mmCIF file of C-alpha atoms in Angstrom:
data_model
loop_
_atom_site.group_PDB
_atom_site.id
_atom_site.type_symbol
_atom_site.label_atom_id
_atom_site.label_comp_id
_atom_site.label_asym_id
_atom_site.label_seq_id
_atom_site.Cartn_x
_atom_site.Cartn_y
_atom_site.Cartn_z
ATOM 1 C CA MET A 2 87.757 -2.796 86.775
ATOM 2 C CA GLY A 3 87.769 -1.109 83.446
ATOM 3 C CA VAL A 4 84.617 -1.594 80.910
ATOM 4 C CA SER A 5 82.785 -4.847 80.677
ATOM 5 C CA ARG A 6 83.756 -6.845 77.653
ATOM 6 C CA ARG A 7 81.059 -7.468 75.104
ATOM 7 C CA MET A 8 79.175 -11.242 75.719
ATOM 8 C CA LEU A 9 78.509 -13.117 72.502
ATOM 9 C CA SER A 10 75.958 -15.311 73.067
ATOM 10 C CA ILE A 11 74.429 -16.320 69.688
ATOM 11 C CA ASP A 12 75.005 -19.817 68.595
ATOM 12 C CA MET A 13 78.553 -19.982 66.933
ATOM 13 C CA ASN A 14 78.709 -21.962 63.500
ATOM 14 C CA LYS A 15 81.719 -20.515 61.849
ATOM 15 C CA ILE A 16 85.463 -20.469 62.148
ATOM 16 C CA LEU A 17 87.850 -19.437 59.481
ATOM 17 C CA LEU A 18 91.590 -19.237 59.085
ATOM 18 C CA VAL A 19 93.551 -17.476 56.330
ATOM 19 C CA THR A 20 94.517 -17.380 52.375
ATOM 20 C CA PHE A 21 93.267 -14.452 50.495
ATOM 21 C CA VAL A 22 90.334 -13.825 48.114
ATOM 22 C CA LEU A 23 89.373 -10.157 48.225
ATOM 23 C CA LEU A 24 91.181 -6.767 48.149
ATOM 24 C CA THR A 25 89.714 -3.144 47.619
ATOM 25 C CA GLY A 26 90.465 0.345 48.978
ATOM 26 C CA CYS A 27 93.846 2.056 49.662
ATOM 27 C CA ASP A 28 95.330 4.760 51.979
ATOM 28 C CA ASP A 29 96.852 7.763 50.673
ATOM 29 C CA VAL A 30 100.007 7.424 52.994
ATOM 30 C CA ILE A 31 102.890 5.553 51.799
ATOM 31 C CA LEU A 32 105.206 3.627 53.805
ATOM 32 C CA ASN A 33 108.025 0.925 53.899
ATOM 33 C CA PRO A 34 107.391 -2.554 53.758
ATOM 34 C CA ILE A 35 107.869 -4.288 57.346
ATOM 35 C CA ASN A 36 110.014 -7.260 56.003
ATOM 36 C CA THR A 37 109.890 -10.496 58.413
ATOM 37 C CA ASN A 38 112.009 -12.743 56.192
ATOM 38 C CA ILE A 39 110.285 -15.469 57.553
ATOM 39 C CA ASN A 40 109.416 -18.287 55.119
ATOM 40 C CA THR A 41 107.708 -21.538 56.991
ATOM 41 C CA ILE A 42 107.322 -20.954 60.653
ATOM 42 C CA LYS A 43 107.551 -24.170 62.401
ATOM 43 C CA GLU A 44 109.182 -23.837 65.916
ATOM 44 C CA GLN A 45 110.270 -20.503 66.833
ATOM 45 C CA LYS A 46 112.350 -18.977 69.776
ATOM 46 C CA VAL A 47 110.225 -18.424 73.088
ATOM 47 C CA TYR A 48 110.775 -14.905 74.523
ATOM 48 C CA LYS A 49 109.788 -13.789 77.791
ATOM 49 C CA GLU A 50 108.058 -11.052 76.666
ATOM 50 C CA SER A 51 104.749 -12.046 75.491
ATOM 51 C CA THR A 52 104.258 -9.345 72.949
ATOM 52 C CA LEU A 53 107.171 -11.057 70.780
ATOM 53 C CA ASN A 54 105.532 -14.695 70.468
ATOM 54 C CA GLN A 55 102.564 -13.813 68.563
ATOM 55 C CA ARG A 56 104.025 -14.737 65.347
ATOM 56 C CA SER A 57 102.755 -17.877 63.736
ATOM 57 C CA GLY A 58 101.724 -17.464 59.901
ATOM 58 C CA ILE A 59 98.142 -17.842 60.709
ATOM 59 C CA ALA A 60 95.620 -15.798 62.573
ATOM 60 C CA PHE A 61 92.364 -17.150 64.312
ATOM 61 C CA THR A 62 89.147 -15.543 63.354
ATOM 62 C CA TRP A 63 85.517 -16.475 63.822
ATOM 63 C CA GLY A 64 82.037 -15.225 63.393
ATOM 64 C CA TYR A 65 78.468 -16.034 63.258
ATOM 65 C CA HIS A 66 77.195 -14.923 59.882
ATOM 66 C CA ASP A 67 77.025 -17.353 57.044
ATOM 67 C CA SER A 68 77.291 -14.134 54.684
ATOM 68 C CA TYR A 69 80.528 -13.210 56.055
ATOM 69 C CA TYR A 70 82.650 -16.061 54.767
ATOM 70 C CA PRO A 71 82.455 -16.590 51.157
ATOM 71 C CA VAL A 72 84.483 -19.776 51.255
ATOM 72 C CA PHE A 73 84.132 -22.089 54.216
ATOM 73 C CA ASN A 74 84.458 -25.891 54.557
ATOM 74 C CA ASP A 75 85.120 -26.810 58.407
ATOM 75 C CA ARG A 76 82.782 -26.461 61.544
ATOM 76 C CA LEU A 77 84.920 -26.886 64.704
ATOM 77 C CA ASP A 78 82.159 -26.767 67.016
ATOM 78 C CA SER A 79 78.097 -26.413 66.433
ATOM 79 C CA HIS A 80 77.378 -24.068 69.217
ATOM 80 C CA GLY A 81 78.707 -21.416 71.393
ATOM 81 C CA HIS A 82 81.474 -18.909 71.483
ATOM 82 C CA TYR A 83 85.414 -18.439 72.060
ATOM 83 C CA GLY A 84 87.155 -16.331 74.537
ATOM 84 C CA ASN A 85 88.700 -13.178 73.333
ATOM 85 C CA GLY A 86 92.358 -14.375 73.540
ATOM 86 C CA GLN A 87 94.266 -16.912 71.420
ATOM 87 C CA SER A 88 97.667 -18.163 70.916
ATOM 88 C CA TYR A 89 99.731 -20.273 68.382
ATOM 89 C CA HIS A 90 102.222 -23.182 68.988
ATOM 90 C CA ASP A 91 102.917 -26.335 67.286
ATOM 91 C CA VAL A 92 101.806 -28.388 70.293
ATOM 92 C CA ASN A 93 101.703 -31.853 68.608
ATOM 93 C CA ARG A 94 104.974 -31.199 67.145
ATOM 94 C CA ASP A 95 104.241 -31.921 63.294
ATOM 95 C CA GLY A 96 105.827 -29.026 61.870
ATOM 96 C CA HIS A 97 102.912 -26.721 61.835
ATOM 97 C CA GLN A 98 101.421 -24.309 64.355
ATOM 98 C CA ASP A 99 98.138 -24.922 66.295
ATOM 99 C CA ILE A 100 95.693 -22.718 68.262
ATOM 100 C CA LEU A 101 94.986 -22.438 71.876
ATOM 101 C CA VAL A 102 91.758 -20.845 72.779
ATOM 102 C CA SER A 103 89.045 -21.362 75.422
ATOM 103 C CA SER A 104 85.903 -22.702 73.869
ATOM 104 C CA HIS A 105 82.199 -22.017 75.216
ATOM 105 C CA LYS A 106 79.276 -24.123 74.828
ATOM 106 C CA ASN A 107 77.434 -21.727 76.682
ATOM 107 C CA ASP A 108 77.936 -19.211 79.547
ATOM 108 C CA SER A 109 78.301 -22.137 82.111
ATOM 109 C CA ASP A 110 80.223 -24.744 80.383
ATOM 110 C CA PHE A 111 83.679 -23.531 78.714
ATOM 111 C CA GLU A 112 87.361 -24.972 78.751
ATOM 112 C CA LEU A 113 90.778 -24.535 76.938
ATOM 113 C CA VAL A 114 91.195 -26.567 73.938
ATOM 114 C CA TRP A 115 93.741 -27.058 71.277
ATOM 115 C CA TYR A 116 92.694 -27.030 67.312
ATOM 116 C CA LEU A 117 95.120 -28.936 65.560
ATOM 117 C CA ASN A 118 96.122 -27.717 61.994
ATOM 118 C CA ILE A 119 95.886 -30.505 59.494
ATOM 119 C CA GLY A 120 98.638 -29.051 57.649
ATOM 120 C CA ASP A 121 97.398 -26.812 55.291
ATOM 121 C CA ASN A 122 96.961 -23.434 57.635
ATOM 122 C CA LYS A 123 93.382 -23.502 56.871
ATOM 123 C CA HIS A 124 91.529 -26.279 58.071
ATOM 124 C CA PHE A 125 91.778 -27.313 61.859
ATOM 125 C CA SER A 126 90.205 -30.102 64.043
ATOM 126 C CA ARG A 127 89.525 -30.080 67.927
ATOM 127 C CA SER A 128 92.095 -32.428 69.397
ATOM 128 C CA GLU A 129 91.072 -35.546 70.580
ATOM 129 C CA LYS A 130 93.965 -36.245 72.880
ATOM 130 C CA SER A 131 94.140 -33.576 76.265
ATOM 131 C CA TYR A 132 97.370 -31.801 76.182
ATOM 132 C CA PHE A 133 96.544 -31.148 79.698
ATOM 133 C CA ASN A 134 97.645 -32.846 82.846
ATOM 134 C CA GLN A 135 94.767 -31.357 84.812
ATOM 135 C CA SER A 136 91.566 -30.110 83.974
ATOM 136 C CA THR A 137 90.952 -26.781 82.275
ATOM 137 C CA LYS A 138 87.084 -26.713 82.634
ATOM 138 C CA GLY A 139 85.927 -23.258 83.914
ATOM 139 C CA ILE A 140 89.171 -21.571 82.284
ATOM 140 C CA ASN A 141 88.404 -18.625 80.376
ATOM 141 C CA SER A 142 91.057 -17.032 78.126
ATOM 142 C CA HIS A 143 90.073 -13.172 77.375
ATOM 143 C CA LYS A 144 94.103 -12.934 76.955
ATOM 144 C CA ILE A 145 96.502 -15.695 76.326
ATOM 145 C CA LEU A 146 100.371 -14.813 76.964
ATOM 146 C CA LYS A 147 102.956 -17.085 75.250
ATOM 147 C CA THR A 148 106.134 -16.818 77.329
ATOM 148 C CA ASP A 149 108.693 -19.066 79.349
ATOM 149 C CA VAL A 150 107.870 -19.145 83.286
ATOM 150 C CA ASN A 151 110.533 -21.356 84.260
ATOM 151 C CA ASN A 152 113.407 -20.463 81.872
ATOM 152 C CA ASP A 153 113.483 -24.045 80.396
ATOM 153 C CA ASN A 154 113.055 -23.042 76.637
ATOM 154 C CA ILE A 155 109.908 -24.588 76.452
ATOM 155 C CA ALA A 156 106.683 -22.460 75.765
ATOM 156 C CA ASP A 157 104.382 -21.835 78.551
ATOM 157 C CA PHE A 158 100.911 -19.935 78.463
ATOM 158 C CA ILE A 159 99.098 -17.711 80.819
ATOM 159 C CA ALA A 160 95.363 -17.732 80.413
ATOM 160 C CA LEU A 161 93.902 -14.524 81.759
ATOM 161 C CA GLY A 162 90.200 -14.728 81.873
ATOM 162 C CA VAL A 163 86.980 -12.899 83.383
ATOM 163 C CA ASP A 164 83.879 -14.442 84.848
ATOM 164 C CA GLU A 165 80.663 -12.015 84.420
ATOM 165 C CA ARG A 166 78.044 -14.608 85.213
ATOM 166 C CA ILE A 167 77.455 -13.024 88.695
ATOM 167 C CA GLN A 168 76.369 -9.666 87.958
ATOM 168 C CA GLY A 169 78.436 -6.946 90.178
ATOM 169 C CA ASN A 170 80.529 -9.684 91.496
ATOM 170 C CA TYR A 171 82.953 -10.490 88.692
ATOM 171 C CA THR A 172 85.890 -12.652 89.143
ATOM 172 C CA GLY A 173 88.294 -14.331 86.524
ATOM 173 C CA ASN A 174 91.305 -16.819 86.218
ATOM 174 C CA PHE A 175 95.015 -16.275 86.046
ATOM 175 C CA THR A 176 96.208 -19.762 84.855
ATOM 176 C CA ILE A 177 99.444 -20.902 84.166
ATOM 177 C CA LEU A 178 100.286 -23.754 81.590
ATOM 178 C CA ILE A 179 103.463 -25.115 82.123
ATOM 179 C CA GLY A 180 105.005 -26.814 78.993
ATOM 180 C CA LYS A 181 106.822 -30.112 79.959
ATOM 181 C CA SER A 182 109.158 -31.939 77.695
ATOM 182 C CA ASN A 183 106.807 -34.470 76.581
ATOM 183 C CA GLY A 184 104.385 -31.830 75.199
ATOM 184 C CA THR A 185 101.737 -31.913 77.778
ATOM 185 C CA TYR A 186 101.112 -28.713 80.277
ATOM 186 C CA ASP A 187 100.691 -28.468 83.932
ATOM 187 C CA VAL A 188 97.866 -26.505 84.831
ATOM 188 C CA ASN A 189 98.663 -24.090 87.728
ATOM 189 C CA ASN A 190 95.616 -21.642 88.925
ATOM 190 C CA ILE A 191 96.975 -18.598 90.918
ATOM 191 C CA PRO A 192 94.499 -17.973 93.846
ATOM 192 C CA ASN A 193 92.178 -15.166 93.310
ATOM 193 C CA PRO A 194 90.366 -14.617 96.669
ATOM 194 C CA ASN A 195 89.873 -11.022 96.023
ATOM 195 C CA ARG A 196 87.785 -11.925 92.713
ATOM 196 C CA TYR A 197 90.143 -9.974 90.426
ATOM 197 C CA TRP A 198 89.142 -9.517 86.977
ATOM 198 C CA PHE A 199 91.696 -10.793 84.135
ATOM 199 C CA HIS A 200 90.988 -8.772 81.330
ATOM 200 C CA ASN A 201 94.132 -8.554 79.578
ATOM 201 C CA GLY A 202 97.826 -8.653 80.530
ATOM 202 C CA ALA A 203 101.261 -8.844 79.504
ATOM 203 C CA ALA A 204 104.533 -11.309 80.487
ATOM 204 C CA GLY A 205 108.038 -10.168 80.614
ATOM 205 C CA ASP A 206 110.898 -9.580 83.034
ATOM 206 C CA ILE A 207 110.624 -6.554 84.679
ATOM 207 C CA ASN A 208 112.746 -6.746 87.995
ATOM 208 C CA GLY A 209 115.700 -7.875 86.105
ATOM 209 C CA ASP A 210 115.788 -11.266 88.315
ATOM 210 C CA GLY A 211 115.691 -13.503 85.098
ATOM 211 C CA ASN A 212 112.144 -14.538 85.742
ATOM 212 C CA VAL A 213 108.880 -13.784 83.857
ATOM 213 C CA ASP A 214 106.712 -11.390 85.740
ATOM 214 C CA VAL A 215 103.203 -10.539 84.694
ATOM 215 C CA ILE A 216 100.946 -7.132 84.816
ATOM 216 C CA THR A 217 97.435 -7.524 84.986
ATOM 217 C CA ALA A 218 94.496 -6.633 87.032
ATOM 218 C CA MET A 219 96.054 -3.347 87.871
ATOM 219 C CA PHE A 220 99.233 -5.222 89.670
ATOM 220 C CA VAL A 221 102.608 -6.335 89.049
ATOM 221 C CA TRP A 222 102.957 -9.942 89.714
ATOM 222 C CA TYR A 223 106.414 -11.081 90.449
ATOM 223 C CA GLY A 224 107.300 -14.822 89.217
ATOM 224 C CA ASP A 225 109.445 -17.227 91.237
ATOM 225 C CA GLY A 226 110.727 -19.050 87.796
ATOM 226 C CA ARG A 227 108.654 -21.935 88.810
ATOM 227 C CA GLY A 228 105.282 -20.865 87.198
ATOM 228 C CA ASN A 229 104.171 -19.138 90.645
ATOM 229 C CA PHE A 230 103.099 -15.563 90.847
ATOM 230 C CA LEU A 231 103.057 -13.053 93.557
ATOM 231 C CA LYS A 232 101.338 -9.864 93.511
ATOM 232 C CA ARG A 233 103.057 -6.913 94.762
ATOM 233 C CA GLU A 234 101.152 -5.158 97.649
ATOM 234 C CA ASP A 235 103.237 -1.810 97.716
ATOM 235 C CA PHE A 236 102.434 -0.615 94.551
ATOM 236 C CA ASN A 237 99.688 -0.891 91.831
ATOM 237 C CA LEU A 238 98.985 0.783 88.600
ATOM 238 C CA GLU A 239 95.259 1.933 89.426
ATOM 239 C CA LYS A 240 96.062 5.433 88.931
ATOM 240 C CA TYR A 241 96.776 4.645 84.935
ATOM 241 C CA ARG A 242 93.415 3.105 84.764
ATOM 242 C CA PRO A 243 94.686 0.191 82.154
ATOM 243 C CA LEU A 244 92.720 -1.983 80.476
ATOM 244 C CA VAL A 245 95.509 -3.314 77.869
ATOM 245 C CA TYR A 246 99.192 -3.741 78.720
ATOM 246 C CA GLU A 247 102.320 -4.915 77.459
ATOM 247 C CA ILE A 248 105.960 -5.060 78.370
ATOM 248 C CA ILE A 249 108.826 -4.534 76.304
ATOM 249 C CA ASP A 250 112.147 -2.368 76.322
ATOM 250 C CA MET A 251 111.005 0.839 74.492
ATOM 251 C CA ASP A 252 113.993 2.714 74.911
ATOM 252 C CA LYS A 253 116.545 0.094 74.663
ATOM 253 C CA ASP A 254 118.476 0.600 77.934
ATOM 254 C CA GLY A 255 118.387 -3.198 78.649
ATOM 255 C CA TRP A 256 115.372 -3.031 80.873
ATOM 256 C CA ASN A 257 111.376 -3.787 80.120
ATOM 257 C CA ASP A 258 109.371 -0.999 80.202
ATOM 258 C CA ILE A 259 105.305 -1.060 81.012
ATOM 259 C CA ILE A 260 102.946 0.270 78.294
ATOM 260 C CA LEU A 261 99.649 0.813 79.727
ATOM 261 C CA ARG A 262 96.056 2.009 77.988
ATOM 262 C CA GLY A 263 92.509 2.290 79.451
ATOM 263 C CA PRO A 264 89.280 3.993 78.010
ATOM 264 C CA LEU A 265 89.650 6.835 80.728
ATOM 265 C CA LYS A 266 93.363 7.857 80.555
ATOM 266 C CA GLU A 267 95.805 8.068 77.522
ATOM 267 C CA THR A 268 98.372 5.370 76.819
ATOM 268 C CA THR A 269 101.143 5.911 79.308
ATOM 269 C CA ILE A 270 104.738 4.364 79.443
ATOM 270 C CA ILE A 271 106.569 3.726 82.669
ATOM 271 C CA TYR A 272 110.275 3.594 81.797
ATOM 272 C CA ASN A 273 112.068 1.051 83.850
ATOM 273 C CA ASN A 274 114.744 2.460 86.439
ATOM 274 C CA LYS A 275 117.121 -0.797 86.554
ATOM 275 C CA GLY A 276 114.471 -3.267 88.076
ATOM 276 C CA THR A 277 112.591 -0.552 89.897
ATOM 277 C CA ILE A 278 108.899 0.305 89.256
ATOM 278 C CA ASP A 279 107.176 2.812 91.573
ATOM 279 C CA ASP A 280 105.891 6.196 91.751
ATOM 280 C CA SER A 281 109.199 7.428 91.186
ATOM 281 C CA ASN A 282 109.741 6.232 87.598
ATOM 282 C CA ARG A 283 109.782 8.340 84.546
ATOM 283 C CA THR A 284 106.776 8.494 82.706
ATOM 284 C CA TYR A 285 105.332 9.283 79.321
ATOM 285 C CA THR A 286 101.864 9.995 78.075
ATOM 286 C CA LEU A 287 100.825 9.800 74.370
ATOM 287 C CA PRO A 288 98.594 12.366 72.654
ATOM 288 C CA PRO A 289 94.985 11.870 72.934
ATOM 289 C CA THR A 290 93.192 10.210 70.086
ATOM 290 C CA THR A 291 89.722 10.314 68.731
ATOM 291 C CA TYR A 292 88.840 6.600 69.408
ATOM 292 C CA LYS A 293 88.509 5.976 73.260
ATOM 293 C CA ALA A 294 87.441 2.418 74.039
ATOM 294 C CA VAL A 295 90.951 0.372 73.570
ATOM 295 C CA MET A 296 90.883 -2.921 72.584
ATOM 296 C CA ASP A 297 94.580 -3.797 71.809
ATOM 297 C CA ILE A 298 97.848 -2.391 71.404
ATOM 298 C CA GLU A 299 100.723 -3.721 69.534
ATOM 299 C CA ILE A 300 104.598 -2.611 69.662
ATOM 300 C CA ILE A 301 106.756 -2.715 66.204
ATOM 301 C CA ASP A 302 108.945 -0.799 64.336
ATOM 302 C CA PHE A 303 106.373 0.461 61.927
ATOM 303 C CA ASP A 304 108.380 2.818 59.995
ATOM 304 C CA ARG A 305 111.429 0.943 60.019
ATOM 305 C CA ASP A 306 113.590 3.750 61.596
ATOM 306 C CA GLY A 307 114.961 1.679 64.461
ATOM 307 C CA SER A 308 112.529 2.893 67.214
ATOM 308 C CA LEU A 309 109.840 0.989 68.531
ATOM 309 C CA ASP A 310 106.333 2.539 67.543
ATOM 310 C CA ILE A 311 102.948 1.891 69.353
ATOM 311 C CA LEU A 312 99.745 1.057 67.399
ATOM 312 C CA GLU A 313 96.553 1.008 69.118
ATOM 313 C CA LEU A 314 93.254 -0.592 68.210
ATOM 314 C CA ALA A 315 90.216 1.174 70.172
ATOM 315 C CA GLN A 316 86.522 1.635 69.454
ATOM 316 C CA LEU A 317 85.196 4.993 69.358
ATOM 317 C CA GLY A 318 83.277 4.757 73.031
ATOM 318 C CA GLY A 319 81.407 7.463 74.481
ATOM 319 C CA ASN A 320 78.215 5.466 74.580
ATOM 320 C CA PRO A 321 75.729 6.221 77.233
ATOM 321 C CA PRO A 322 75.164 3.525 79.595
ATOM 322 C CA ASP A 323 73.164 0.434 78.402
ATOM 323 C CA SER A 324 73.285 1.787 74.617
ATOM 324 C CA ASN A 325 73.889 -1.004 72.217
ATOM 325 C CA ASP A 326 73.784 1.682 69.479
ATOM 326 C CA PRO A 327 76.802 0.367 66.672
ATOM 327 C CA LYS A 328 78.040 3.690 66.021
ATOM 328 C CA TYR A 329 79.931 3.507 69.123
ATOM 329 C CA PHE A 330 81.427 0.003 68.749
ATOM 330 C CA VAL A 331 83.380 1.150 65.307
ATOM 331 C CA SER A 332 86.974 0.464 65.612
ATOM 332 C CA LYS A 333 89.936 2.062 64.034
ATOM 333 C CA ILE A 334 94.032 1.431 64.307
ATOM 334 C CA THR A 335 95.814 4.624 65.725
ATOM 335 C CA VAL A 336 99.713 5.115 65.156
ATOM 336 C CA TYR A 337 102.066 6.378 67.512
ATOM 337 C CA PHE A 338 105.580 7.068 65.748
ATOM 338 C CA ASN A 339 108.312 7.022 68.270
ATOM 339 C CA ARG A 340 110.535 10.199 67.617
ATOM 340 C CA GLY A 341 112.849 9.648 70.293
ATOM 341 C CA SER A 342 111.999 12.373 72.884
ATOM 342 C CA HIS A 343 108.412 12.103 71.945
ATOM 343 C CA PHE A 344 105.707 10.199 70.215
ATOM 344 C CA GLU A 345 103.634 11.480 67.079
ATOM 345 C CA VAL A 346 100.111 10.583 66.849
ATOM 346 C CA ARG A 347 98.818 9.793 63.109
ATOM 347 C CA GLU A 348 95.086 8.777 62.955
ATOM 348 C CA ASP A 349 95.110 9.097 59.283
ATOM 349 C CA ILE A 350 98.085 6.341 58.365
ATOM 350 C CA LEU A 351 95.605 3.571 58.884
ATOM 351 C CA ASN A 352 92.296 5.067 57.665
ATOM 352 C CA GLN A 353 91.254 1.563 55.853
ATOM 353 C CA SER A 354 91.212 -0.112 59.508
ATOM 354 C CA ILE A 355 87.954 1.697 60.070
ATOM 355 C CA ASP A 356 85.165 -1.241 60.857
ATOM 356 C CA GLY A 357 81.899 -1.709 62.277
ATOM 357 C CA ASN A 358 78.437 -0.094 62.311
ATOM 358 C CA ALA A 359 77.905 -1.664 58.711
ATOM 359 C CA ILE A 360 80.722 0.224 57.314
ATOM 360 C CA ASN A 361 82.028 -3.186 55.759
ATOM 361 C CA GLY A 362 78.907 -5.399 55.001
ATOM 362 C CA ASN A 363 75.375 -5.237 56.516
ATOM 363 C CA THR A 364 76.788 -8.036 59.167
ATOM 364 C CA ASP A 365 79.316 -5.469 60.038
ATOM 365 C CA ILE A 366 77.996 -4.504 63.624
ATOM 366 C CA TYR A 367 81.274 -4.425 65.738
ATOM 367 C CA GLY A 368 84.657 -3.257 65.068
ATOM 368 C CA TRP A 369 87.705 -5.521 65.568
ATOM 369 C CA SER A 370 88.703 -7.205 69.131
ATOM 370 C CA VAL A 371 92.441 -7.541 68.690
ATOM 371 C CA PHE A 372 94.847 -7.588 65.969
ATOM 372 C CA LYS A 373 98.538 -8.620 65.069
ATOM 373 C CA PHE A 374 101.188 -8.224 62.548
ATOM 374 C CA ASP A 375 102.242 -11.634 61.014
ATOM 375 C CA ASP A 376 103.149 -12.502 57.464
ATOM 376 C CA ILE A 377 100.326 -14.510 56.495
ATOM 377 C CA ASP A 378 100.843 -14.994 53.060
ATOM 378 C CA ASN A 379 104.577 -15.907 53.413
ATOM 379 C CA ASP A 380 105.728 -13.099 50.967
ATOM 380 C CA GLY A 381 108.257 -11.871 53.715
ATOM 381 C CA ILE A 382 106.254 -8.743 54.302
ATOM 382 C CA ASP A 383 103.669 -8.200 57.547
ATOM 383 C CA GLU A 384 99.999 -7.808 57.133
ATOM 384 C CA ILE A 385 97.869 -6.389 59.731
ATOM 385 C CA LEU A 386 95.350 -8.874 61.150
ATOM 386 C CA SER A 387 92.285 -8.964 63.166
ATOM 387 C CA GLU A 388 91.887 -11.663 65.541
ATOM 388 C CA ASN A 389 89.129 -13.691 67.137
ATOM 389 C CA TYR A 390 85.545 -12.116 66.588
ATOM 390 C CA GLN A 391 84.590 -10.793 63.048
ATOM 391 C CA ASP A 392 81.590 -10.065 61.634
ATOM 392 C CA GLY A 393 82.838 -7.477 58.650
ATOM 393 C CA ILE A 394 83.733 -8.336 55.260
ATOM 394 C CA TYR A 395 87.294 -7.050 55.749
ATOM 395 C CA ASN A 396 89.759 -8.733 58.425
ATOM 396 C CA GLY A 397 93.058 -7.598 57.496
ATOM 397 C CA LEU A 398 95.375 -4.900 55.857
ATOM 398 C CA LYS A 399 97.908 -5.689 53.299
ATOM 399 C CA LEU A 400 100.635 -3.571 52.150
ATOM 400 C CA ILE A 401 100.294 -3.274 48.443
ATOM 401 C CA ASN A 402 102.229 -0.743 46.520
ATOM 402 C CA GLY A 403 103.380 1.029 49.911
ATOM 403 C CA LYS A 404 99.809 1.524 50.889
ATOM 404 C CA TRP A 405 97.824 -0.427 53.457
ATOM 405 C CA THR A 406 94.832 -1.739 51.621
ATOM 406 C CA LYS A 407 91.656 -3.418 52.976
ATOM 407 C CA PHE A 408 92.003 -7.378 52.399
ATOM 408 C CA THR A 409 90.098 -10.193 53.262
ATOM 409 C CA PHE A 410 91.771 -13.315 54.419
ATOM 410 C CA ASN A 411 89.966 -16.765 53.914
#
């Protein structure tokens, strides 16, 4: 399924989270600021659509190289690496957002962990208390979805993982963390007899029954409202060759649509037909772009015209088999403006997002892995933030005088 993720096996010795120290460079395209009107994020409404639950006022980034971070005081672990997915939530109810991620001591010893915010949004410590009612050993997080699977207004999480330890026989986990009123989580692993690879996914109500559904591993999985999910057998998403997914109402008709992107097929929107998703649905395929190896997509009204736009993070791709030449791993964010009847692709809007192949420092090998929009410095205006693995100087873009500018958040 799709392309293999990059395995990070070097000893990990750094994690860093947010305040700024450096800025340089700018784009020529002037845009209106994206106002969030969020001051201090404590506890938020939990939406069924996982794409709407990413704001936290913090962003999780980490890297291997001492030279990357000019200011650093904490080490959360001394070895290993982290899963490619993360999520944010005030798990200990102290008014500060914490981090959920999978921690990997090595390729065989990994589990989900909470890192607790000590109160300044910059320093975090691994929780000594277990918030899980069952073991999370062996559970990976290549993507973590924050949602509400059982309609109780308590945040739940879905950890989607991949396991590539057995060459040619990959597998993964589809794990539901069901939030309880006492602040703990029941762990429900969806059976995976077919050894699907849960690289990415999205959550939201698709069929209109009021329960959260999931798209992952090229299938639609319907939720029963209790934290269980049943794979739909009569329809799948294989012909779209998806590697990343989102669920949101793109055309504002009251029904959640599906957005799909893979490295071998352009971004496609499947418009929901009043709860029906099958081969008869209206679809729209976005224009092709230069950067093909998609890593992440985000949905936001980027130009503030009232319509949802699509932003796509992709690496250049096109590398020959077994090639590790970093020129193929350079990443860039492309903007698709929603013009009602069509989408306009603009590859020039975020030129300052280009990263990798020593473009942004001699440790800058790989491009960005995932990203999000959030107000990281509490000025009421969103920034674009790299998340998870980072090896370049710049880990974000900030809107300064109407121009998206390279920025380092420390």
